[in-house]
Short mmCIF file of C-alpha atoms and ligand atoms in Angstrom, two decimals:
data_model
loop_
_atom_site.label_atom_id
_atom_site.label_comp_id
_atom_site.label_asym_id
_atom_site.label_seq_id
_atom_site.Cartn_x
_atom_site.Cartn_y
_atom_site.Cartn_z
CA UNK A 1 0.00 0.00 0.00
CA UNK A 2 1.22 3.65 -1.18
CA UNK A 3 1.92 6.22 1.70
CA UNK A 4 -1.08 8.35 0.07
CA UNK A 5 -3.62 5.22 0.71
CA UNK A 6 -2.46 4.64 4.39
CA UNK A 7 -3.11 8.58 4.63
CA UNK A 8 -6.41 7.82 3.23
CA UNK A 9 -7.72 4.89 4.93
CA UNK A 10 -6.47 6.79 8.52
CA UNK A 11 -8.39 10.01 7.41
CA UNK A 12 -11.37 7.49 6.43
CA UNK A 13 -11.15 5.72 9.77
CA UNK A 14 -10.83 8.69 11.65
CA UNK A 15 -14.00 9.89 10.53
CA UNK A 16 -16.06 6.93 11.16
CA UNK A 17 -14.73 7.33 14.42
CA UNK A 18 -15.79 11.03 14.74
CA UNK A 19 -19.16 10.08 13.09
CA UNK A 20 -19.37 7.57 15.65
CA UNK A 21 -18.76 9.77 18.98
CA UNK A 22 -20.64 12.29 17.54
CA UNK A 23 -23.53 13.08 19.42
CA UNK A 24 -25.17 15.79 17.15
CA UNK A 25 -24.68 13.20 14.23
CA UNK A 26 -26.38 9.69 15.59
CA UNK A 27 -29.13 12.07 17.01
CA UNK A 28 -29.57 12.62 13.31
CA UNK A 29 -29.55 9.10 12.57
CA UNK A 30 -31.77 8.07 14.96
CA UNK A 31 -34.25 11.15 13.94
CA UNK A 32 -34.00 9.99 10.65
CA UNK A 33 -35.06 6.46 10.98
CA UNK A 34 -37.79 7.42 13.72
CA UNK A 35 -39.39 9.54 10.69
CA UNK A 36 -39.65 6.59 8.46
CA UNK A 37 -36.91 7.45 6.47
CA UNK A 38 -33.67 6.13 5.54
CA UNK A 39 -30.17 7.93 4.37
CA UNK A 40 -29.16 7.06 0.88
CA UNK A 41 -25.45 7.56 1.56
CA UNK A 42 -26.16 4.78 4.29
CA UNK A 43 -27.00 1.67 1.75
CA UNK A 44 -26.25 3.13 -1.60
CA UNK A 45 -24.01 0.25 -2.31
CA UNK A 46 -26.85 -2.35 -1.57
CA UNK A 47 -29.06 -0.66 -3.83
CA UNK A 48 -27.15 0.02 -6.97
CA UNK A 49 -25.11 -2.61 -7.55
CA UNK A 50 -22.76 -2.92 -10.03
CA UNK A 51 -24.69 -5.79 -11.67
CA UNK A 52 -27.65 -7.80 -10.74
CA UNK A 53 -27.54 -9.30 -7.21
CA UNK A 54 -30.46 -12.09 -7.36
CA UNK A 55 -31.20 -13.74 -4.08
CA UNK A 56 -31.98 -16.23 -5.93
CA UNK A 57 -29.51 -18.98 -6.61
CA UNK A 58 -28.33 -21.55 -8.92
CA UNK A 59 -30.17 -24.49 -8.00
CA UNK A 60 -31.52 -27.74 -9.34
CA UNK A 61 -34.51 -30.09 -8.57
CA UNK A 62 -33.84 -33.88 -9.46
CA UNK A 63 -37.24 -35.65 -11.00
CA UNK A 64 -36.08 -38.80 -9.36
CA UNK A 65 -36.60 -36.55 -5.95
CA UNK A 66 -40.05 -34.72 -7.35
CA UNK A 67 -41.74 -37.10 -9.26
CA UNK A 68 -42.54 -40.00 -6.51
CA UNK A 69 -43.22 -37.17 -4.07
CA UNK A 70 -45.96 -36.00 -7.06
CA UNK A 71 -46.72 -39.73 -7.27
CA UNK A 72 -47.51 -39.77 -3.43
CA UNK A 73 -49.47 -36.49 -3.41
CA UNK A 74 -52.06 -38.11 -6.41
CA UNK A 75 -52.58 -40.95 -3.82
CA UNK A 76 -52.69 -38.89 -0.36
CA UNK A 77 -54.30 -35.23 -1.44
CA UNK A 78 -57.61 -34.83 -3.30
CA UNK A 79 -57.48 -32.39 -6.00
CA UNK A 80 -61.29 -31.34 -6.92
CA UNK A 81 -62.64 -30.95 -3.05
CA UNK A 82 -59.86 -28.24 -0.90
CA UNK A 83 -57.39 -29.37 -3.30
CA UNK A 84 -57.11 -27.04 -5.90
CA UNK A 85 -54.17 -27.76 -7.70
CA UNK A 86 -51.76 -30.67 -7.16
CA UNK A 87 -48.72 -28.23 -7.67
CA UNK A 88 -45.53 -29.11 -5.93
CA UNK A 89 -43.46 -25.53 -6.07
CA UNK A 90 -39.75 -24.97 -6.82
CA UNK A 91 -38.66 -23.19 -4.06
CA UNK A 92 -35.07 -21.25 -4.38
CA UNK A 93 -33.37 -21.54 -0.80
CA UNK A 94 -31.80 -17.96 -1.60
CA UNK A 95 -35.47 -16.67 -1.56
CA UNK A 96 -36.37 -17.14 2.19
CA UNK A 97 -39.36 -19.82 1.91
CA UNK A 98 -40.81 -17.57 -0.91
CA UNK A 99 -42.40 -20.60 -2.95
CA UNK A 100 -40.45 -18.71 -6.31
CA UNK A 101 -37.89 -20.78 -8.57
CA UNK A 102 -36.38 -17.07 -9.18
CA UNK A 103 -37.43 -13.54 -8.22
CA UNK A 104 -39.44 -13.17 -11.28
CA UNK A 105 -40.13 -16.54 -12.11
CA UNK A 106 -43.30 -19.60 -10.21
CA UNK A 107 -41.91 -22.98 -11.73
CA UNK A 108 -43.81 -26.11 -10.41
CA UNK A 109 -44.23 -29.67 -11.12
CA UNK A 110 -48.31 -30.36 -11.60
CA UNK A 111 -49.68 -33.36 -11.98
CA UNK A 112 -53.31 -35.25 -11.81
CA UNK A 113 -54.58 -38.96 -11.70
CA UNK A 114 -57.13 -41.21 -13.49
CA UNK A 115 -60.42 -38.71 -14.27
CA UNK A 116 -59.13 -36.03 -12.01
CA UNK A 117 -59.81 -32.09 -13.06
CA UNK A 118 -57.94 -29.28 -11.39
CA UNK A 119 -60.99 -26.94 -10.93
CA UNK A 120 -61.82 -23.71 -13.03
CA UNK A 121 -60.37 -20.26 -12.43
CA UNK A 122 -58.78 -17.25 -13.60
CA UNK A 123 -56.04 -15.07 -12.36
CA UNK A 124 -54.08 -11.88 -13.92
CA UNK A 125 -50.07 -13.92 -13.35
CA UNK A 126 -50.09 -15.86 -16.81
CA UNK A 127 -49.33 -19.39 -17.00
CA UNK A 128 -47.41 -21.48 -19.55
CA UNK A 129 -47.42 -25.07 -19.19
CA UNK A 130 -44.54 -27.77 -20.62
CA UNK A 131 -45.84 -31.39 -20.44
CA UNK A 132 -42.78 -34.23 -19.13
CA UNK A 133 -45.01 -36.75 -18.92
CA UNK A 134 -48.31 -39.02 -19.55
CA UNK A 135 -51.21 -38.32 -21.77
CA UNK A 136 -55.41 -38.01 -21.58
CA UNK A 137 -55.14 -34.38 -19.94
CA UNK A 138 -56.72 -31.52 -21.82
CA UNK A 139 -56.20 -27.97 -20.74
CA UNK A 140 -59.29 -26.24 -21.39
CA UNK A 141 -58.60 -22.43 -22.24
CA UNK A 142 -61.63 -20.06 -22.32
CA UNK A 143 -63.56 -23.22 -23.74
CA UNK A 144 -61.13 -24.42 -26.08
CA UNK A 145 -59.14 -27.80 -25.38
CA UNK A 146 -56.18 -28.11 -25.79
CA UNK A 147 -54.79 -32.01 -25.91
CA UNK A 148 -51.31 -32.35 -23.78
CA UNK A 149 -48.58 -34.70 -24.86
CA UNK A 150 -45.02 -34.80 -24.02
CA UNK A 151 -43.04 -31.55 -25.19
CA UNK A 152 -46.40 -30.04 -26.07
CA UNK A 153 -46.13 -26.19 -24.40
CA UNK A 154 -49.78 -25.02 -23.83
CA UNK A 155 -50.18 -21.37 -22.88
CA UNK A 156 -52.92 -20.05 -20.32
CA UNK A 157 -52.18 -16.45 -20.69
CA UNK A 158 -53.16 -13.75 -18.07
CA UNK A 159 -57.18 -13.17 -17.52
CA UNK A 160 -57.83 -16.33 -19.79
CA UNK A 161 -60.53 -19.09 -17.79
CA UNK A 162 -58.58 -22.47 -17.39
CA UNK A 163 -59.39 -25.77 -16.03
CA UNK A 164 -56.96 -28.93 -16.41
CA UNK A 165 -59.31 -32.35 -17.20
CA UNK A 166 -57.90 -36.05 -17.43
CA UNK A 167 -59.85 -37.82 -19.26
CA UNK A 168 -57.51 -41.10 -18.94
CA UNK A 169 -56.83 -43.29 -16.51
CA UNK A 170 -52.79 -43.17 -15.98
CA UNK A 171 -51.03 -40.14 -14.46
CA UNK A 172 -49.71 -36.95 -15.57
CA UNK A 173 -47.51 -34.82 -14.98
CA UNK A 174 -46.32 -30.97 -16.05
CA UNK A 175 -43.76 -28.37 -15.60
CA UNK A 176 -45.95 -24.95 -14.82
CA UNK A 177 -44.30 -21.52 -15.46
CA UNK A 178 -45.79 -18.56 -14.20
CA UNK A 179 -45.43 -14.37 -13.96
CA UNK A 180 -46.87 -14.64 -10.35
CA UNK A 181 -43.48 -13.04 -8.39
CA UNK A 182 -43.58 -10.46 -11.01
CA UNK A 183 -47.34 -9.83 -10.97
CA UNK A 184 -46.84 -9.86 -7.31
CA UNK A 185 -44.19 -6.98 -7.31
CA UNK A 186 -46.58 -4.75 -9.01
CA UNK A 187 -49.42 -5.23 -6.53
CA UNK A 188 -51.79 -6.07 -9.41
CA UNK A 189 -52.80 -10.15 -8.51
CA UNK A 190 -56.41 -10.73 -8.96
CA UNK A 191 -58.26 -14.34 -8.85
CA UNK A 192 -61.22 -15.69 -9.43
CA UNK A 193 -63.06 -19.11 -8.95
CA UNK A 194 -65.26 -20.24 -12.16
CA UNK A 195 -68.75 -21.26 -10.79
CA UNK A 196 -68.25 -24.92 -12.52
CA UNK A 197 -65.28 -27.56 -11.53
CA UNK A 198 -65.09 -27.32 -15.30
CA UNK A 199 -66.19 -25.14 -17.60
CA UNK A 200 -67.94 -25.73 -20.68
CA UNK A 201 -65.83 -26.99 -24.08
CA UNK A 202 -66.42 -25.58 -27.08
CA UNK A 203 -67.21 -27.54 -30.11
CA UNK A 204 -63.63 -30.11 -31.28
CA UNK A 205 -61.00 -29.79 -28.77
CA UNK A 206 -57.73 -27.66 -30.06
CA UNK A 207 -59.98 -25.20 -31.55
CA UNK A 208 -56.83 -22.22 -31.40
CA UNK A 209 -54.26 -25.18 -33.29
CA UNK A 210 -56.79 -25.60 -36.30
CA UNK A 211 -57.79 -21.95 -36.50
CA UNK A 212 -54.36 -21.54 -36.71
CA UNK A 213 -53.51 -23.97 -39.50
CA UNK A 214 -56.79 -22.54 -41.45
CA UNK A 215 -55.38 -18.93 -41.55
CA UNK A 216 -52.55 -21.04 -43.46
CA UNK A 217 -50.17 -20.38 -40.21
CA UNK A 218 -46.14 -21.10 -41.72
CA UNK A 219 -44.57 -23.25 -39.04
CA UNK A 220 -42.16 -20.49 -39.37
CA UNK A 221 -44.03 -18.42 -37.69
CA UNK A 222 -44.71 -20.12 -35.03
CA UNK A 223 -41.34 -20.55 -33.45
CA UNK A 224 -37.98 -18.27 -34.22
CA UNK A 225 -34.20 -19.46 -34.11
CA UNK A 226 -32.57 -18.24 -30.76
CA UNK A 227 -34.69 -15.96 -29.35
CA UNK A 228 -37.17 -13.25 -29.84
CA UNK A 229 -35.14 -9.73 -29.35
CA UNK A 230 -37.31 -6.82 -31.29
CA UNK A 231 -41.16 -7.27 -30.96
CA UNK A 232 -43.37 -6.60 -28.42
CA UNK A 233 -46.64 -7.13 -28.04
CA UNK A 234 -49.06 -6.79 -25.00
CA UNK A 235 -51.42 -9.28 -26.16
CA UNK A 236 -50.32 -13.12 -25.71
CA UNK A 237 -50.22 -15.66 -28.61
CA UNK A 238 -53.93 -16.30 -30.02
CA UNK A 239 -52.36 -20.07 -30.87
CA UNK A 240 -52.57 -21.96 -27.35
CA UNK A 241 -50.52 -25.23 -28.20
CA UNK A 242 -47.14 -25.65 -29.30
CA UNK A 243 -47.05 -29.55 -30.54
CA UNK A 244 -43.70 -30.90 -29.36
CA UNK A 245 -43.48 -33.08 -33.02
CA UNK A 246 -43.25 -29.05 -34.94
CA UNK A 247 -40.42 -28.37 -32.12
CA UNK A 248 -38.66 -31.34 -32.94
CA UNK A 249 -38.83 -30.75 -36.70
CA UNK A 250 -37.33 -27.42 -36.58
CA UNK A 251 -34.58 -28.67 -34.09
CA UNK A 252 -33.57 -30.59 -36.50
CA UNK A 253 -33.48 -28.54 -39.57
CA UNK A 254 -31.80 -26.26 -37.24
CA UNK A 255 -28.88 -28.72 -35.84
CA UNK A 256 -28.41 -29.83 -39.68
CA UNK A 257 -27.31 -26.63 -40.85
CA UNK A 258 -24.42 -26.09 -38.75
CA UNK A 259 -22.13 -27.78 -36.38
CA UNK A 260 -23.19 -25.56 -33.19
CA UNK A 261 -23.09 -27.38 -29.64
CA UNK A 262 -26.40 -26.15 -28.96
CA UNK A 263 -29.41 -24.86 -31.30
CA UNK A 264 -32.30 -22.59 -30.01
CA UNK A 265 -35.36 -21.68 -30.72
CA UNK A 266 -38.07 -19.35 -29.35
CA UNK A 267 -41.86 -20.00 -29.46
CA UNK A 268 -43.82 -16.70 -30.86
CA UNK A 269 -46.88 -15.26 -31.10
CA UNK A 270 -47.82 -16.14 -34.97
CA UNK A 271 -49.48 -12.81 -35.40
CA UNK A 272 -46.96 -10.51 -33.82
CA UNK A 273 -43.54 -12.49 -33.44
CA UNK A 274 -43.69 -11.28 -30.02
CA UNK A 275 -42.76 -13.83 -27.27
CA UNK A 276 -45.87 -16.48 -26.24
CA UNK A 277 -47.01 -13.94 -23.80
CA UNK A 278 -46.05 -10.54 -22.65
CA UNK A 279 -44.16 -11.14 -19.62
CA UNK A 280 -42.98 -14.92 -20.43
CA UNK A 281 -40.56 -16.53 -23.18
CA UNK A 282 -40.26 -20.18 -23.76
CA UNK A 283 -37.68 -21.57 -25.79
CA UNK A 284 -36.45 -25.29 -26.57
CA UNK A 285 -32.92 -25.95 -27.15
CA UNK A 286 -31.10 -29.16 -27.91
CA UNK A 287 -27.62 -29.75 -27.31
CA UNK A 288 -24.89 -31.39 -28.82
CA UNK A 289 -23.22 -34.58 -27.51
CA UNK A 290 -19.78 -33.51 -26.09
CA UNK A 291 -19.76 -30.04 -27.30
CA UNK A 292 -20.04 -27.50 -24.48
CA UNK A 293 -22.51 -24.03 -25.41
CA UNK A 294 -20.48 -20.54 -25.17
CA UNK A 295 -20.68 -19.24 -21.72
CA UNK A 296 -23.00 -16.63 -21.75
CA UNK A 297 -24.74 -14.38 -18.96
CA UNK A 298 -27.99 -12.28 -19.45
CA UNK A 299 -29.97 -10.36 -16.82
CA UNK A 300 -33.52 -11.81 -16.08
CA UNK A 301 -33.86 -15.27 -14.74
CA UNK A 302 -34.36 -18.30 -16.51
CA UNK A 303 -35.53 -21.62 -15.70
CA UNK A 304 -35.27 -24.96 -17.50
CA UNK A 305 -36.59 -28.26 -18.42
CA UNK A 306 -34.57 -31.54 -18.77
CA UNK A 307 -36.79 -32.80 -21.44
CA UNK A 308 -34.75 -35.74 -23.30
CA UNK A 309 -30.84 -36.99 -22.56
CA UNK A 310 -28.36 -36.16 -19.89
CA UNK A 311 -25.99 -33.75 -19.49
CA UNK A 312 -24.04 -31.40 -17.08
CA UNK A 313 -24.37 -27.38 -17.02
CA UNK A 314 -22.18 -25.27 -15.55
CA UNK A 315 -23.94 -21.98 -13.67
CA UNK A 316 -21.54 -19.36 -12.19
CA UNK A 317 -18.65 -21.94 -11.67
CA UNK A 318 -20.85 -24.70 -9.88
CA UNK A 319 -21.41 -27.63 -12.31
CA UNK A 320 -24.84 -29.40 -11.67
CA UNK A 321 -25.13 -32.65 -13.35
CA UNK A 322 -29.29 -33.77 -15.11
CA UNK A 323 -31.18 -36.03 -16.70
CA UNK A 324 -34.44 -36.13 -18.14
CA UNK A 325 -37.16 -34.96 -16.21
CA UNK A 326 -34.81 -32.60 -13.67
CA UNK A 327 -35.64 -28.65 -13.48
CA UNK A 328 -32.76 -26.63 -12.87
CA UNK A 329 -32.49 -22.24 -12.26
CA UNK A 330 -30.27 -19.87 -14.05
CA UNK A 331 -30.38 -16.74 -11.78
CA UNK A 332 -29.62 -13.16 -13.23
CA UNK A 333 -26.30 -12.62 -14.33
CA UNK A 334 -25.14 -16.06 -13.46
CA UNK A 335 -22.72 -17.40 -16.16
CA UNK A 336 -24.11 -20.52 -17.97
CA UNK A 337 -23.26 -23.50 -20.50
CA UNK A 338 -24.42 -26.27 -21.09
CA UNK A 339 -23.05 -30.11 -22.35
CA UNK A 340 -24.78 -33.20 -22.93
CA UNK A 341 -23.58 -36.57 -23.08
CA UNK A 342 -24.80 -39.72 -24.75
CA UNK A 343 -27.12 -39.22 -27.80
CA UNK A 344 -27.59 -35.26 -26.96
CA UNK A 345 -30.72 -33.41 -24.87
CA UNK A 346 -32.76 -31.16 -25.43
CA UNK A 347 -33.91 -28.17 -22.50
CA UNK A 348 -36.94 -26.25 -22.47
CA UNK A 349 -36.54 -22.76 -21.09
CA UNK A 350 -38.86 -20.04 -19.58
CA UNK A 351 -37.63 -16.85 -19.62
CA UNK A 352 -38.66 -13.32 -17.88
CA UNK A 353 -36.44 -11.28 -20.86
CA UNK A 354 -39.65 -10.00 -22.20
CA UNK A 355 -40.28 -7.67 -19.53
CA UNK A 356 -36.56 -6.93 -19.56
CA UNK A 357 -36.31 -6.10 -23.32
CA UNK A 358 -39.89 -3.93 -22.90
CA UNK A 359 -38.60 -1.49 -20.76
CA UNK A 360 -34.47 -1.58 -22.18
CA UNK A 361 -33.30 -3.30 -19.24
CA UNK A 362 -32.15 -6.70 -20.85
CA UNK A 363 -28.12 -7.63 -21.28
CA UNK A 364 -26.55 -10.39 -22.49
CA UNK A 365 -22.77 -11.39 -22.84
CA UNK A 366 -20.86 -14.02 -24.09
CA UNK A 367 -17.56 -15.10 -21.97
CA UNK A 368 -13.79 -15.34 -23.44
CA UNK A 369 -13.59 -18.02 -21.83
CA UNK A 370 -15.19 -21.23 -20.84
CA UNK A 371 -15.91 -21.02 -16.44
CA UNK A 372 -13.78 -22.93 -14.56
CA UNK A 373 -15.85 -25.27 -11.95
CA UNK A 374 -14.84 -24.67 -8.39
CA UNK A 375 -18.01 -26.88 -6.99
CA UNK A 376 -20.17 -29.55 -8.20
CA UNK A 377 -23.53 -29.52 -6.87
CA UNK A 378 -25.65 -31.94 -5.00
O1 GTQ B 401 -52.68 -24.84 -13.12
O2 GTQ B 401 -53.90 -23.10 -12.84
O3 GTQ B 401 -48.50 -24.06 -10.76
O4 GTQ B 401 -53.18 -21.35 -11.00
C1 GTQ B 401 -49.83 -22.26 -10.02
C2 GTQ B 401 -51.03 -21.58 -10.10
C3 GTQ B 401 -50.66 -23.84 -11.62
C4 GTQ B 401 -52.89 -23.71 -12.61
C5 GTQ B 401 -49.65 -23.39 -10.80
C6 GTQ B 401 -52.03 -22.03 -10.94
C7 GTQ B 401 -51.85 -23.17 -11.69
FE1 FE2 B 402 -54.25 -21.12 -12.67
#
């Protein structure tokens, strides 16, 4: 240390210490916080950090952990009577019990037995809904139906009437997404109970899917490479299924083009090329045996999927190891990439960069360098 620093550090010292012994001074302090206030120059550096401090961390959820505790909940809790929803939460330990997978972000494993319905109701946090597992359940979405199979996305956007109905007699099971932290934030959740444990379906079930396809909807339009960055609209996607077999397809076109360790894309709103709905992105993206993805970091949080394969991902230096049917967080800011092994995988992702790239907020970087993993977790 330089003679001027030790100079500086004593001054700096020094006058904590006056500060301290200063009568006249913590009078002020304690004047100010009996008023209900609080002194920037006092937690300025909590406030405006240098980058994004999510409380929030890097975590993962294995399915061999959630899905037998799902399994026991469909035989111990009733869903239609006081049960609602058979929704087991991801909660982030950084987040202090909050039931939140990220700050912004509700992810949740759902799932229903034989002939079960998750009753009626509508809420303003908008819902997206990625199916892992089991067949026979229909979503129904302001009276339209919309079938669920594995790596089907079904959308219940914000203010839209939604029941979930198996019609089958195995068990099924779904990763939910929702806006509800961010909905929360803005003091603006509402919620309402439909009068009927279902409501009413409207004439053939998937009614948005063929409407669609009429209006001679391009598959192109339906889903974007990487990810949506320009439009914005505040209306969600009038198309309410995503069919996992279109995903696949355009996976595939995608990964035969290049050489890339991992190919994205983004599901859109046909109409606008907007993200599926206003606050929420979903994308699917299938990686590469052995390759490893270019670290990158973005601000907003993101949570994924294990859909198909195995693999490891590395999140700000800790490397967390998944197979199919695992759910895993990327917090804000956290450094990512991702590797499979075996025959590849593929990840679904839901994304909060909407509301980012709305109001200018969003950033994204790509590292020099791969991260160097200095923990591996679980
Ligand atoms: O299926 O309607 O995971 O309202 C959380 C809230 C699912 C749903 C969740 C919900 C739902
Ligand atoms: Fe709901």
């Amino acid at each position: 240390m330089s003679t001027a620093e030790e100079n500086r550090e004593a001054e700096a010292e020094a006058a904590a210490r006056a500060e301290a012994s200063d009568p006249e001074l913590e009078a002020l302090y304690r004047d100010i916080e009996a008023a209900e206030l609080r002194p920037l120059w006092t937690i300025t550096e909590q406030l405006l950090t240098p980058t994004p401090r999510p409380r929030a961390v890097p975590w993962l959820w294995r399915g061999s952990v959630l899905r037998p505790l799902a399994e026991r909940a469909i035989r111990l809790v009733p869903v239609e009577r006081g049960g609602e929803r058979r929704v087991l939460s991801l909660t982030n330990p950084g987040l202090a019990g909050r039931p939140y997978a990220a700050g912004t972000l509700w992810g949740a494993l759902q799932c229903l037995g034989p002939r079960e319905t998750a009753p009626a109701h509508r809420h303003t946090p908008g819902a997206i809904r990625f199916v892992t597992e089991g067949e026979g359940v229909w979503t129904t979405v302001n009276g339209d139906a919309c079938d669920m199979r594995p790596g089907d996305l079904v959308l219940t956007p914000g203010g839209a009437w939604h029941d979930h109905a198996n019609g089958g007699d195995g068990h099924m099971y779904w990763f939910d997404g929702l806006d509800l932290p961010m909905i929360e934030a803005l003091d603006a959740i509402f919620f309402e109970p439909h009068p009927e444990l279902r409501q009413p379906v409207e004439g053939a079930h998937n009614a948005s899917e063929r409407r669609f396809a009429a209006e001679g909807g391009a598959s192109a339009a339906t889903m974007v490479p990487g990810a949506v960055r320009g439009a914005l609209d505040p209306e969600p996607s009038g198309l309410l299924v995503y069919r996992w077999e279109e995903t696949d397809r355009r996976l595939t076109e995608l990964a035969n083009e290049g050489e890339e360790p991992l190919v994205s894309v983004e599901f859109t709103n046909p109409r606008s090329g907007a993200s599926v709905l206003p606050t929420l992105s979903c994308g699917m993206h299938r990686v590469r045996p052995g390759g490893a993805s270019a670290p990158v970091r973005r601000s907003g949080n993101r949570v994924y999927v294990v859909f198909r394969g195995a693999g490891h991902s590395v999140i700000a230096g800790r490397r967390f190891d998944w197979t199919a049917g695992d759910m895993f967080v990327v917090p804000s800011w956290a450094a990512e990439e991702h590797h499979a092994t075996g025959a590849g995988a593929d990840l679904f992702s839901l994304g909060d960069d909407p509301v980012l790239r709305a109001l200018g907020v969003f950033r994204e970087e790509t590292l020099p360098e791969p991260q160097e993993i200095t923990d591996v977790f679980g």
